[in-house]
Coordinates of N, CA and C in Angstrom, one line a residue:
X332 N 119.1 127.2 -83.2 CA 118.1 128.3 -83.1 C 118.8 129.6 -82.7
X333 N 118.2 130.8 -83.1 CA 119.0 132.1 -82.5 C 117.8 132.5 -82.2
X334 N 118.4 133.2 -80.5 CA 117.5 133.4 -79.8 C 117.6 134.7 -79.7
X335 N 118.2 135.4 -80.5 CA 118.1 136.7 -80.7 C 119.3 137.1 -81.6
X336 N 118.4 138.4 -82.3 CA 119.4 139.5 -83.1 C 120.2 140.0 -82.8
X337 N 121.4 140.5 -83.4 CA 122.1 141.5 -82.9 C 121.7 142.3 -84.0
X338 N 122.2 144.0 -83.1 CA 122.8 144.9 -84.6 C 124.5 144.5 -84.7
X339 N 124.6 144.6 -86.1 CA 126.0 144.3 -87.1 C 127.1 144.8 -86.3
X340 N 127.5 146.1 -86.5 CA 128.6 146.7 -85.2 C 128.5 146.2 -83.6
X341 N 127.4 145.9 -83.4 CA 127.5 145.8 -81.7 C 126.8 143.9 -81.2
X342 N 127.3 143.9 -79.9 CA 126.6 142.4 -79.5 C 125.3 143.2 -78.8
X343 N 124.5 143.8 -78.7 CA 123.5 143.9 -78.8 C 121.7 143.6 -79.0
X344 N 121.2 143.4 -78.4 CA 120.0 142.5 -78.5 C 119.6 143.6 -79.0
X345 N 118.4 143.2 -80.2 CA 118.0 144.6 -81.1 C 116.3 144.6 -80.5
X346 N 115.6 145.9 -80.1 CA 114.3 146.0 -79.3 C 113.8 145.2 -80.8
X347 N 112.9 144.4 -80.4 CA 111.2 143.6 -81.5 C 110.1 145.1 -81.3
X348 N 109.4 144.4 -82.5 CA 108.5 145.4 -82.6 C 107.4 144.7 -82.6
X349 N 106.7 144.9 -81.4 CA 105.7 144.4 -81.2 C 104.4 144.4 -82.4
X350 N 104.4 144.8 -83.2 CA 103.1 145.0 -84.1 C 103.8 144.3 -85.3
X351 N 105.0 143.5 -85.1 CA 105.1 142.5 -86.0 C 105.7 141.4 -85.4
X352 N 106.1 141.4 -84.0 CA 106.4 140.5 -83.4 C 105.9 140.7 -81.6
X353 N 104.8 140.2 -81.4 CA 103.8 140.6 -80.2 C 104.3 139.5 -78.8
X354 N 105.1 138.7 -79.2 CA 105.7 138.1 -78.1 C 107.4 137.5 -78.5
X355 N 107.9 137.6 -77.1 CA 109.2 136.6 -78.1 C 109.7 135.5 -76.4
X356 N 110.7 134.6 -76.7 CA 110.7 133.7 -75.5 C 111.2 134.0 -74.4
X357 N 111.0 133.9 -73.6 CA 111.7 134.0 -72.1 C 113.3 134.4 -72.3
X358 N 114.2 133.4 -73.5 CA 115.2 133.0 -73.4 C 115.7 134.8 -74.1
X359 N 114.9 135.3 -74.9 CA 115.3 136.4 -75.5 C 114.9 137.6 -74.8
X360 N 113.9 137.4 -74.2 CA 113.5 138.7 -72.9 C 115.0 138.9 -72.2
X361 N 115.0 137.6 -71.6 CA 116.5 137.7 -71.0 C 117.5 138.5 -71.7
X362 N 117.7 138.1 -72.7 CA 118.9 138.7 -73.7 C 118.8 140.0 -74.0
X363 N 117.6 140.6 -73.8 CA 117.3 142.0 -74.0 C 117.7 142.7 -73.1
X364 N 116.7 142.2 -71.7 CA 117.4 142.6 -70.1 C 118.4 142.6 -69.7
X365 N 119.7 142.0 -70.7 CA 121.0 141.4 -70.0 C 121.0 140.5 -68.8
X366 N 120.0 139.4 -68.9 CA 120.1 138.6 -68.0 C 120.1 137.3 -68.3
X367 N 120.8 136.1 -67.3 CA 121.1 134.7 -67.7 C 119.9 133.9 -68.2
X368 N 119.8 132.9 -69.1 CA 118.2 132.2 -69.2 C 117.9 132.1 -67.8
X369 N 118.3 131.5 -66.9 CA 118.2 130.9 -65.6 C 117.6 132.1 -65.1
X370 N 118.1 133.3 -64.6 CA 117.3 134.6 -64.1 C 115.9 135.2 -64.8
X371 N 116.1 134.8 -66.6 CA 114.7 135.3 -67.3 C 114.0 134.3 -66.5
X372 N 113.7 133.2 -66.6 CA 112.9 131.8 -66.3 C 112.4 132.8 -64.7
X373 N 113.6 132.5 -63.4 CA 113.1 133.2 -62.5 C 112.1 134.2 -62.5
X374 N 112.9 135.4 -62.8 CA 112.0 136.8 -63.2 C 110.5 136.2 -63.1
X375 N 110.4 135.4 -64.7 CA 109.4 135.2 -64.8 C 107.9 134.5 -64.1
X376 N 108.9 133.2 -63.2 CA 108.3 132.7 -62.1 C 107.9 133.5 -60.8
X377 N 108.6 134.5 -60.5 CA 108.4 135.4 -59.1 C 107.4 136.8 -59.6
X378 N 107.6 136.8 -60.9 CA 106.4 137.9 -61.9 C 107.0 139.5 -62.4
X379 N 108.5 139.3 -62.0 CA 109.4 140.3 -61.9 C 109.0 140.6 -63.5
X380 N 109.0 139.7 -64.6 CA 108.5 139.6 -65.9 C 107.4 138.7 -66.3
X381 N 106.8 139.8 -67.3 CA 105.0 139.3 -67.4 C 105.1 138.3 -68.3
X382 N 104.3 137.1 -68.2 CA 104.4 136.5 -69.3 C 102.8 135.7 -69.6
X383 N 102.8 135.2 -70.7 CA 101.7 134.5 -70.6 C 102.4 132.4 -71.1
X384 N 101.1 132.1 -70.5 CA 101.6 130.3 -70.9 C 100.7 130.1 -72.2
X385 N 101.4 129.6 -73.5 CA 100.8 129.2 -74.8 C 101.0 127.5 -75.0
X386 N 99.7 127.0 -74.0 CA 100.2 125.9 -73.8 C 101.3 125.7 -72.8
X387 N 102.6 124.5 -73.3 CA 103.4 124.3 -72.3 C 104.5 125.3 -72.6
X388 N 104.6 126.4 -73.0 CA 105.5 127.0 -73.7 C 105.2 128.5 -72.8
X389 N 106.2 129.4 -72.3 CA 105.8 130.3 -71.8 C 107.1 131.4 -72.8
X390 N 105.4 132.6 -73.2 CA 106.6 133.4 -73.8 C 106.4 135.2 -72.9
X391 N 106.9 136.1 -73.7 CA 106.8 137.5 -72.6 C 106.5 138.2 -73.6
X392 N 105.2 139.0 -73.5 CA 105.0 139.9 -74.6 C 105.6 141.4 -74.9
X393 N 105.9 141.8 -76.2 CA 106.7 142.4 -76.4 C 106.5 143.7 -76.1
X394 N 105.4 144.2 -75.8 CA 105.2 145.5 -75.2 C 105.5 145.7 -73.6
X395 N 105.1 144.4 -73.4 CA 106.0 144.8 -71.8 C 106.6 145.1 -71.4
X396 N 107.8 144.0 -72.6 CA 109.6 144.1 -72.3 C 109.9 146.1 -73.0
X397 N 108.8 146.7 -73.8 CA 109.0 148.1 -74.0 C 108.7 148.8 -72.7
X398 N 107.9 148.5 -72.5 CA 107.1 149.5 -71.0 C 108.0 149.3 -69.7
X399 N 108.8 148.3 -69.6 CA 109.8 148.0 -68.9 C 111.0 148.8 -68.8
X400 N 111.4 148.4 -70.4 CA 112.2 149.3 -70.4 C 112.2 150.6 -70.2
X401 N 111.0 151.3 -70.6 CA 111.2 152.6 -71.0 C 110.9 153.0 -69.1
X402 N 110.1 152.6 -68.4 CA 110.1 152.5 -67.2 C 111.8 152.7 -66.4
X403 N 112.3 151.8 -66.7 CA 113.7 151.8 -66.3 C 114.4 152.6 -66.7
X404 N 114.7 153.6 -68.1 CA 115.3 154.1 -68.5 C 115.0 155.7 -67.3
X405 N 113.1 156.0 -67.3 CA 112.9 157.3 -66.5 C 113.6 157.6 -65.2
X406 N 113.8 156.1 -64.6 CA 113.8 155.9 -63.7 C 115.6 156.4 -63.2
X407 N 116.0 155.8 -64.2 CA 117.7 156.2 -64.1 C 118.0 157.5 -64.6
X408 N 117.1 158.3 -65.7 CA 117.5 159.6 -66.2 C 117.2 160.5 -64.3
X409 N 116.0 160.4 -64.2 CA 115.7 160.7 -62.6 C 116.3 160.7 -61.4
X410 N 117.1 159.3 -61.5 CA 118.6 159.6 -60.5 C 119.3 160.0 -60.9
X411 N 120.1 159.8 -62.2 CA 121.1 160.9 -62.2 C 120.7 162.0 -62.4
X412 N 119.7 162.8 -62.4 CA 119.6 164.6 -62.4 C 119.8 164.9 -60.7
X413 N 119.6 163.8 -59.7 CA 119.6 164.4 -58.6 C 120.9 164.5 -58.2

């Protein structure tokens, strides 16, 4: 199974597009975040990442992992201007 894309030149997790892909797995959130399965799983248990349960299967929806990010990005443009 691949638990995520790359783009071609780079090891890279490539962003999903939520309006054709509205959730993806824990294991790939991670891979997005640059973090271990083991830390997504966390994250996700302590709520650090949102997720919903589909059944026994827990996935993170894909607008989050955008709002997240884009959250994180303001956040660091904002300390480095200071």
């Amino acid at each position: 199974n691949v638990i995520m894309q790359t783009q071609t030149d780079q090891n890279t997790p490539v962003l999903p597009d939520p309006t054709v892909e509205p959730t993806v797995s824990v294991e790939r959130a991670g891979a997005i975040f640059g973090i271990s399965r083991a830390s997504a799983y966390g994250a996700v248990h302590d709520g650090s990442i949102p997720s919903i349960r589909l059944g026994r299967r827990l996935v993170v929806p894909t607008a989050a992992i955008l709002r997240m990010l884009a959250t994180d990005a303001t956040t660091q443009q904002v300390g480095d201007a200071a």
